Amino acid sequence: MVQHISSEQARARWRDILDATAAGEQIVIERYGRPVAILIPYQSEPTAQVREPGPIYDLPTYERMKSEVVAEVLAELEAANLEPISWQEGLADLQRSIAESGSPFTGKSTDEIVEMMRETRREVFEEMYGHLYR
């Protein structure tokens, strides 16, 4: 059985919650109506799973499909009759394409790009969650 409780209730009834979890219950702790954590009973067996099992892939079928896709791509490349270039030429072409695209990252160092991304993350966080801290 899954029980949903608020973070305030979790603080007030922590001992009861641990007892219920030890008895086999799963408890979802919510903050402002949104799930933020789940308590599940501890299992000492190595087969204990926290997540639901994902799909199981048939390896021979996967390998066959992968080899078919690779063969198709190679055939398309051969049909295009492209001239081989070095990786340096490929990199230079890619850098030219990026510069011509008008990307906001053009001409920026790695540190500048990381700082831009951090600032964007701060802005998005403030927009989405700022009202919770005012």
Short mmCIF file of N, CA and C in Angstrom, two decimals:
data_model
loop_
_atom_site.label_atom_id
_atom_site.label_comp_id
_atom_site.label_asym_id
_atom_site.label_seq_id
_atom_site.Cartn_x
_atom_site.Cartn_y
_atom_site.Cartn_z
N MET A 1 0.84 -1.18 0.00
CA MET A 1 0.00 0.00 0.00
C MET A 1 0.89 1.25 0.00
N VAL A 2 0.49 2.25 -0.76
CA VAL A 2 1.24 3.50 -0.83
C VAL A 2 0.46 4.58 -0.10
N GLN A 3 1.12 5.26 0.80
CA GLN A 3 0.50 6.32 1.58
C GLN A 3 1.17 7.64 1.22
N HIS A 4 0.39 8.70 0.99
CA HIS A 4 0.92 10.02 0.67
C HIS A 4 0.74 10.92 1.90
N ILE A 5 1.84 11.60 2.28
CA ILE A 5 1.77 12.53 3.40
C ILE A 5 2.56 13.79 3.07
N SER A 6 2.23 14.87 3.76
CA SER A 6 2.96 16.12 3.55
C SER A 6 4.28 16.09 4.32
N SER A 7 5.20 16.96 3.94
CA SER A 7 6.48 17.02 4.64
C SER A 7 6.27 17.44 6.10
N GLU A 8 5.27 18.27 6.35
CA GLU A 8 4.97 18.69 7.73
C GLU A 8 4.51 17.49 8.57
N GLN A 9 3.64 16.66 7.98
CA GLN A 9 3.19 15.45 8.68
C GLN A 9 4.36 14.49 8.90
N ALA A 10 5.26 14.42 7.93
CA ALA A 10 6.42 13.53 8.05
C ALA A 10 7.29 13.94 9.23
N ARG A 11 7.50 15.23 9.40
CA ARG A 11 8.30 15.70 10.54
C ARG A 11 7.59 15.39 11.86
N ALA A 12 6.29 15.61 11.90
CA ALA A 12 5.54 15.43 13.14
C ALA A 12 5.38 13.96 13.52
N ARG A 13 5.28 13.07 12.53
CA ARG A 13 5.00 11.65 12.80
C ARG A 13 6.13 10.75 12.33
N TRP A 14 7.38 11.20 12.39
CA TRP A 14 8.50 10.46 11.82
C TRP A 14 8.60 9.03 12.37
N ARG A 15 8.46 8.85 13.66
CA ARG A 15 8.58 7.51 14.26
C ARG A 15 7.48 6.58 13.72
N ASP A 16 6.24 7.08 13.62
CA ASP A 16 5.14 6.27 13.07
C ASP A 16 5.39 5.91 11.61
N ILE A 17 5.96 6.85 10.89
CA ILE A 17 6.24 6.62 9.47
C ILE A 17 7.29 5.53 9.31
N LEU A 18 8.33 5.58 10.12
CA LEU A 18 9.35 4.53 10.06
C LEU A 18 8.77 3.17 10.41
N ASP A 19 7.88 3.13 11.41
CA ASP A 19 7.24 1.86 11.78
C ASP A 19 6.39 1.33 10.63
N ALA A 20 5.63 2.21 9.98
CA ALA A 20 4.79 1.79 8.86
C ALA A 20 5.65 1.29 7.70
N THR A 21 6.76 1.97 7.44
CA THR A 21 7.66 1.54 6.36
C THR A 21 8.26 0.18 6.69
N ALA A 22 8.67 -0.01 7.94
CA ALA A 22 9.23 -1.30 8.36
C ALA A 22 8.20 -2.41 8.23
N ALA A 23 6.91 -2.07 8.35
CA ALA A 23 5.84 -3.05 8.23
C ALA A 23 5.50 -3.34 6.77
N GLY A 24 6.16 -2.67 5.83
CA GLY A 24 5.96 -2.97 4.41
C GLY A 24 5.28 -1.89 3.59
N GLU A 25 4.87 -0.80 4.22
CA GLU A 25 4.21 0.26 3.46
C GLU A 25 5.23 1.12 2.72
N GLN A 26 4.78 1.67 1.59
CA GLN A 26 5.57 2.67 0.88
C GLN A 26 4.94 4.02 1.18
N ILE A 27 5.76 5.00 1.51
CA ILE A 27 5.23 6.31 1.89
C ILE A 27 5.84 7.37 0.99
N VAL A 28 4.98 8.14 0.34
CA VAL A 28 5.40 9.23 -0.53
C VAL A 28 5.28 10.52 0.27
N ILE A 29 6.38 11.25 0.36
CA ILE A 29 6.39 12.52 1.08
C ILE A 29 6.26 13.63 0.05
N GLU A 30 5.29 14.52 0.29
CA GLU A 30 5.00 15.59 -0.66
C GLU A 30 5.33 16.94 -0.04
N ARG A 31 5.75 17.87 -0.90
CA ARG A 31 5.96 19.26 -0.50
C ARG A 31 5.11 20.11 -1.43
N TYR A 32 4.22 20.90 -0.84
CA TYR A 32 3.30 21.74 -1.61
C TYR A 32 2.52 20.91 -2.62
N GLY A 33 2.13 19.70 -2.21
CA GLY A 33 1.31 18.84 -3.05
C GLY A 33 2.05 18.07 -4.12
N ARG A 34 3.37 18.22 -4.18
CA ARG A 34 4.16 17.51 -5.19
C ARG A 34 5.05 16.47 -4.52
N PRO A 35 5.08 15.24 -5.04
CA PRO A 35 5.95 14.21 -4.46
C PRO A 35 7.42 14.61 -4.56
N VAL A 36 8.15 14.48 -3.44
CA VAL A 36 9.58 14.80 -3.45
C VAL A 36 10.44 13.64 -2.98
N ALA A 37 9.84 12.67 -2.27
CA ALA A 37 10.61 11.52 -1.78
C ALA A 37 9.68 10.35 -1.56
N ILE A 38 10.27 9.16 -1.56
CA ILE A 38 9.50 7.96 -1.25
C ILE A 38 10.31 7.12 -0.28
N LEU A 39 9.64 6.63 0.74
CA LEU A 39 10.26 5.71 1.69
C LEU A 39 9.75 4.32 1.37
N ILE A 40 10.68 3.39 1.21
CA ILE A 40 10.31 2.01 0.92
C ILE A 40 10.96 1.10 1.95
N PRO A 41 10.35 -0.05 2.21
CA PRO A 41 10.95 -0.96 3.18
C PRO A 41 12.33 -1.42 2.72
N TYR A 42 13.24 -1.56 3.67
CA TYR A 42 14.59 -2.03 3.38
C TYR A 42 14.54 -3.53 3.12
N GLN A 43 15.27 -3.97 2.09
CA GLN A 43 15.39 -5.40 1.80
C GLN A 43 16.87 -5.72 1.72
N SER A 44 17.29 -6.72 2.47
CA SER A 44 18.71 -7.03 2.51
C SER A 44 19.15 -7.88 1.33
N GLU A 45 18.20 -8.48 0.60
CA GLU A 45 18.59 -9.30 -0.55
C GLU A 45 19.15 -8.41 -1.66
N PRO A 46 20.16 -8.89 -2.38
CA PRO A 46 20.72 -8.07 -3.46
C PRO A 46 19.75 -7.86 -4.61
N THR A 47 18.64 -8.60 -4.64
CA THR A 47 17.67 -8.46 -5.72
C THR A 47 16.67 -7.34 -5.46
N ALA A 48 16.79 -6.68 -4.31
CA ALA A 48 15.86 -5.60 -4.00
C ALA A 48 15.99 -4.51 -5.06
N GLN A 49 14.83 -4.06 -5.55
CA GLN A 49 14.84 -3.05 -6.61
C GLN A 49 14.16 -1.79 -6.11
N VAL A 50 14.78 -0.67 -6.39
CA VAL A 50 14.18 0.60 -6.05
C VAL A 50 13.27 1.05 -7.18
N ARG A 51 13.70 0.81 -8.41
CA ARG A 51 12.92 1.21 -9.58
C ARG A 51 12.17 0.02 -10.13
N GLU A 52 11.15 0.33 -10.92
CA GLU A 52 10.47 -0.74 -11.65
C GLU A 52 11.42 -1.25 -12.72
N PRO A 53 11.36 -2.53 -13.02
CA PRO A 53 12.26 -3.06 -14.05
C PRO A 53 11.95 -2.45 -15.41
N GLY A 54 12.99 -2.17 -16.17
CA GLY A 54 12.82 -1.62 -17.51
C GLY A 54 12.62 -2.74 -18.52
N PRO A 55 12.47 -2.38 -19.78
CA PRO A 55 12.27 -3.40 -20.81
C PRO A 55 13.51 -4.28 -20.95
N ILE A 56 13.28 -5.52 -21.28
CA ILE A 56 14.38 -6.46 -21.51
C ILE A 56 14.55 -6.58 -23.01
N TYR A 57 15.76 -6.35 -23.48
CA TYR A 57 16.02 -6.38 -24.90
C TYR A 57 16.55 -7.74 -25.31
N ASP A 58 16.06 -8.20 -26.44
CA ASP A 58 16.54 -9.45 -27.02
C ASP A 58 17.83 -9.12 -27.74
N LEU A 59 18.97 -9.50 -27.15
CA LEU A 59 20.27 -9.08 -27.66
C LEU A 59 20.53 -9.48 -29.11
N PRO A 60 20.25 -10.73 -29.53
CA PRO A 60 20.49 -11.06 -30.94
C PRO A 60 19.66 -10.20 -31.90
N THR A 61 18.41 -9.92 -31.53
CA THR A 61 17.56 -9.07 -32.38
C THR A 61 18.12 -7.66 -32.43
N TYR A 62 18.55 -7.14 -31.28
CA TYR A 62 19.13 -5.80 -31.22
C TYR A 62 20.38 -5.71 -32.09
N GLU A 63 21.27 -6.69 -31.97
CA GLU A 63 22.50 -6.69 -32.76
C GLU A 63 22.19 -6.75 -34.25
N ARG A 64 21.20 -7.55 -34.63
CA ARG A 64 20.81 -7.66 -36.04
C ARG A 64 20.28 -6.31 -36.54
N MET A 65 19.40 -5.68 -35.75
CA MET A 65 18.84 -4.38 -36.15
C MET A 65 19.95 -3.33 -36.25
N LYS A 66 20.87 -3.34 -35.29
CA LYS A 66 21.97 -2.38 -35.32
C LYS A 66 22.82 -2.56 -36.57
N SER A 67 23.14 -3.81 -36.92
CA SER A 67 23.97 -4.04 -38.11
C SER A 67 23.23 -3.62 -39.38
N GLU A 68 21.89 -3.79 -39.41
CA GLU A 68 21.12 -3.34 -40.57
C GLU A 68 21.17 -1.82 -40.71
N VAL A 69 21.03 -1.11 -39.60
CA VAL A 69 21.07 0.36 -39.64
C VAL A 69 22.45 0.83 -40.08
N VAL A 70 23.50 0.22 -39.54
CA VAL A 70 24.86 0.61 -39.92
C VAL A 70 25.07 0.36 -41.41
N ALA A 71 24.59 -0.76 -41.92
CA ALA A 71 24.73 -1.07 -43.35
C ALA A 71 24.00 -0.04 -44.20
N GLU A 72 22.80 0.37 -43.77
CA GLU A 72 22.04 1.38 -44.52
C GLU A 72 22.80 2.71 -44.55
N VAL A 73 23.33 3.13 -43.42
CA VAL A 73 24.06 4.40 -43.35
C VAL A 73 25.29 4.35 -44.24
N LEU A 74 26.03 3.25 -44.17
CA LEU A 74 27.22 3.11 -45.02
C LEU A 74 26.85 3.15 -46.49
N ALA A 75 25.75 2.51 -46.86
CA ALA A 75 25.31 2.52 -48.26
C ALA A 75 24.95 3.94 -48.70
N GLU A 76 24.28 4.70 -47.84
CA GLU A 76 23.93 6.08 -48.17
C GLU A 76 25.19 6.93 -48.34
N LEU A 77 26.16 6.73 -47.46
CA LEU A 77 27.40 7.50 -47.57
C LEU A 77 28.14 7.16 -48.86
N GLU A 78 28.18 5.89 -49.22
CA GLU A 78 28.85 5.50 -50.47
C GLU A 78 28.11 6.06 -51.67
N ALA A 79 26.77 6.06 -51.63
CA ALA A 79 25.98 6.58 -52.74
C ALA A 79 26.16 8.09 -52.90
N ALA A 80 26.43 8.79 -51.81
CA ALA A 80 26.61 10.23 -51.87
C ALA A 80 27.94 10.60 -52.53
N ASN A 81 28.86 9.65 -52.61
CA ASN A 81 30.14 9.85 -53.28
C ASN A 81 30.86 11.09 -52.74
N LEU A 82 31.00 11.16 -51.43
CA LEU A 82 31.65 12.30 -50.78
C LEU A 82 33.16 12.14 -50.81
N GLU A 83 33.83 13.27 -50.89
CA GLU A 83 35.29 13.28 -50.84
C GLU A 83 35.72 13.11 -49.38
N PRO A 84 36.67 12.25 -49.11
CA PRO A 84 37.13 12.11 -47.73
C PRO A 84 37.88 13.36 -47.28
N ILE A 85 37.67 13.74 -46.02
CA ILE A 85 38.39 14.88 -45.45
C ILE A 85 38.99 14.44 -44.11
N SER A 86 39.98 15.19 -43.65
CA SER A 86 40.60 14.87 -42.36
C SER A 86 39.68 15.36 -41.24
N TRP A 87 39.93 14.88 -40.04
CA TRP A 87 39.12 15.33 -38.92
C TRP A 87 39.34 16.81 -38.65
N GLN A 88 40.55 17.32 -38.96
CA GLN A 88 40.81 18.75 -38.75
C GLN A 88 39.94 19.59 -39.69
N GLU A 89 39.82 19.14 -40.95
CA GLU A 89 38.95 19.86 -41.88
C GLU A 89 37.49 19.79 -41.43
N GLY A 90 37.08 18.64 -40.95
CA GLY A 90 35.71 18.49 -40.44
C GLY A 90 35.44 19.40 -39.27
N LEU A 91 36.41 19.49 -38.36
CA LEU A 91 36.27 20.38 -37.20
C LEU A 91 36.19 21.84 -37.65
N ALA A 92 37.04 22.22 -38.59
CA ALA A 92 37.03 23.60 -39.09
C ALA A 92 35.69 23.92 -39.74
N ASP A 93 35.15 22.97 -40.53
CA ASP A 93 33.83 23.17 -41.15
C ASP A 93 32.74 23.33 -40.09
N LEU A 94 32.80 22.51 -39.07
CA LEU A 94 31.81 22.58 -38.00
C LEU A 94 31.90 23.92 -37.28
N GLN A 95 33.11 24.37 -36.98
CA GLN A 95 33.28 25.65 -36.30
C GLN A 95 32.77 26.80 -37.16
N ARG A 96 33.02 26.72 -38.48
CA ARG A 96 32.49 27.75 -39.40
C ARG A 96 30.97 27.76 -39.39
N SER A 97 30.38 26.58 -39.44
CA SER A 97 28.91 26.49 -39.43
C SER A 97 28.33 27.08 -38.16
N ILE A 98 28.97 26.80 -37.04
CA ILE A 98 28.49 27.34 -35.76
C ILE A 98 28.61 28.85 -35.75
N ALA A 99 29.73 29.37 -36.23
CA ALA A 99 29.94 30.82 -36.25
C ALA A 99 28.91 31.50 -37.14
N GLU A 100 28.55 30.87 -38.25
CA GLU A 100 27.58 31.46 -39.18
C GLU A 100 26.15 31.32 -38.70
N SER A 101 25.91 30.42 -37.74
CA SER A 101 24.54 30.17 -37.29
C SER A 101 24.01 31.26 -36.37
N GLY A 102 24.89 32.12 -35.86
CA GLY A 102 24.45 33.16 -34.94
C GLY A 102 24.22 32.64 -33.54
N SER A 103 24.87 31.55 -33.20
CA SER A 103 24.73 30.95 -31.87
C SER A 103 25.21 31.92 -30.80
N PRO A 104 24.52 31.97 -29.64
CA PRO A 104 24.99 32.85 -28.56
C PRO A 104 26.31 32.39 -27.96
N PHE A 105 26.75 31.18 -28.31
CA PHE A 105 28.00 30.65 -27.78
C PHE A 105 29.19 30.95 -28.67
N THR A 106 28.96 31.55 -29.82
CA THR A 106 30.04 31.84 -30.75
C THR A 106 31.06 32.78 -30.12
N GLY A 107 32.32 32.39 -30.18
CA GLY A 107 33.40 33.21 -29.67
C GLY A 107 33.55 33.20 -28.16
N LYS A 108 32.78 32.37 -27.47
CA LYS A 108 32.85 32.31 -26.01
C LYS A 108 33.78 31.19 -25.57
N SER A 109 34.43 31.40 -24.44
CA SER A 109 35.27 30.34 -23.86
C SER A 109 34.36 29.35 -23.14
N THR A 110 34.91 28.22 -22.79
CA THR A 110 34.14 27.21 -22.06
C THR A 110 33.62 27.78 -20.74
N ASP A 111 34.45 28.52 -20.04
CA ASP A 111 34.03 29.12 -18.77
C ASP A 111 32.88 30.10 -18.97
N GLU A 112 32.93 30.88 -20.03
CA GLU A 112 31.85 31.84 -20.31
C GLU A 112 30.55 31.11 -20.64
N ILE A 113 30.65 30.03 -21.39
CA ILE A 113 29.45 29.25 -21.74
C ILE A 113 28.85 28.63 -20.48
N VAL A 114 29.69 28.07 -19.63
CA VAL A 114 29.20 27.47 -18.38
C VAL A 114 28.52 28.53 -17.52
N GLU A 115 29.09 29.71 -17.42
CA GLU A 115 28.49 30.78 -16.63
C GLU A 115 27.15 31.22 -17.22
N MET A 116 27.06 31.29 -18.56
CA MET A 116 25.80 31.63 -19.21
C MET A 116 24.73 30.58 -18.87
N MET A 117 25.12 29.32 -18.89
CA MET A 117 24.18 28.24 -18.59
C MET A 117 23.74 28.29 -17.13
N ARG A 118 24.66 28.60 -16.23
CA ARG A 118 24.31 28.72 -14.81
C ARG A 118 23.33 29.87 -14.59
N GLU A 119 23.58 30.99 -15.26
CA GLU A 119 22.69 32.15 -15.13
C GLU A 119 21.30 31.81 -15.65
N THR A 120 21.23 31.11 -16.77
CA THR A 120 19.94 30.70 -17.32
C THR A 120 19.22 29.78 -16.34
N ARG A 121 19.97 28.85 -15.74
CA ARG A 121 19.37 27.94 -14.77
C ARG A 121 18.83 28.72 -13.57
N ARG A 122 19.59 29.72 -13.10
CA ARG A 122 19.12 30.54 -11.98
C ARG A 122 17.83 31.28 -12.35
N GLU A 123 17.79 31.83 -13.56
CA GLU A 123 16.60 32.56 -14.00
C GLU A 123 15.39 31.64 -14.09
N VAL A 124 15.58 30.45 -14.65
CA VAL A 124 14.47 29.50 -14.76
C VAL A 124 13.99 29.08 -13.38
N PHE A 125 14.92 28.79 -12.48
CA PHE A 125 14.55 28.40 -11.12
C PHE A 125 13.76 29.51 -10.44
N GLU A 126 14.25 30.74 -10.56
CA GLU A 126 13.57 31.88 -9.94
C GLU A 126 12.16 32.04 -10.51
N GLU A 127 12.03 31.86 -11.81
CA GLU A 127 10.72 32.00 -12.45
C GLU A 127 9.76 30.91 -11.99
N MET A 128 10.26 29.69 -11.87
CA MET A 128 9.38 28.57 -11.53
C MET A 128 9.12 28.44 -10.03
N TYR A 129 10.14 28.69 -9.20
CA TYR A 129 10.02 28.40 -7.78
C TYR A 129 10.22 29.61 -6.87
N GLY A 130 10.49 30.78 -7.45
CA GLY A 130 10.76 31.96 -6.63
C GLY A 130 9.62 32.30 -5.69
N HIS A 131 8.38 32.07 -6.12
CA HIS A 131 7.24 32.40 -5.28
C HIS A 131 7.20 31.59 -3.98
N LEU A 132 7.88 30.45 -3.95
CA LEU A 132 7.89 29.61 -2.75
C LEU A 132 8.82 30.17 -1.68
N TYR A 133 9.73 31.04 -2.06
CA TYR A 133 10.73 31.56 -1.13
C TYR A 133 10.51 33.02 -0.78
N ARG A 134 9.43 33.60 -1.21
CA ARG A 134 9.15 35.01 -0.91
C ARG A 134 8.29 35.13 0.31
#
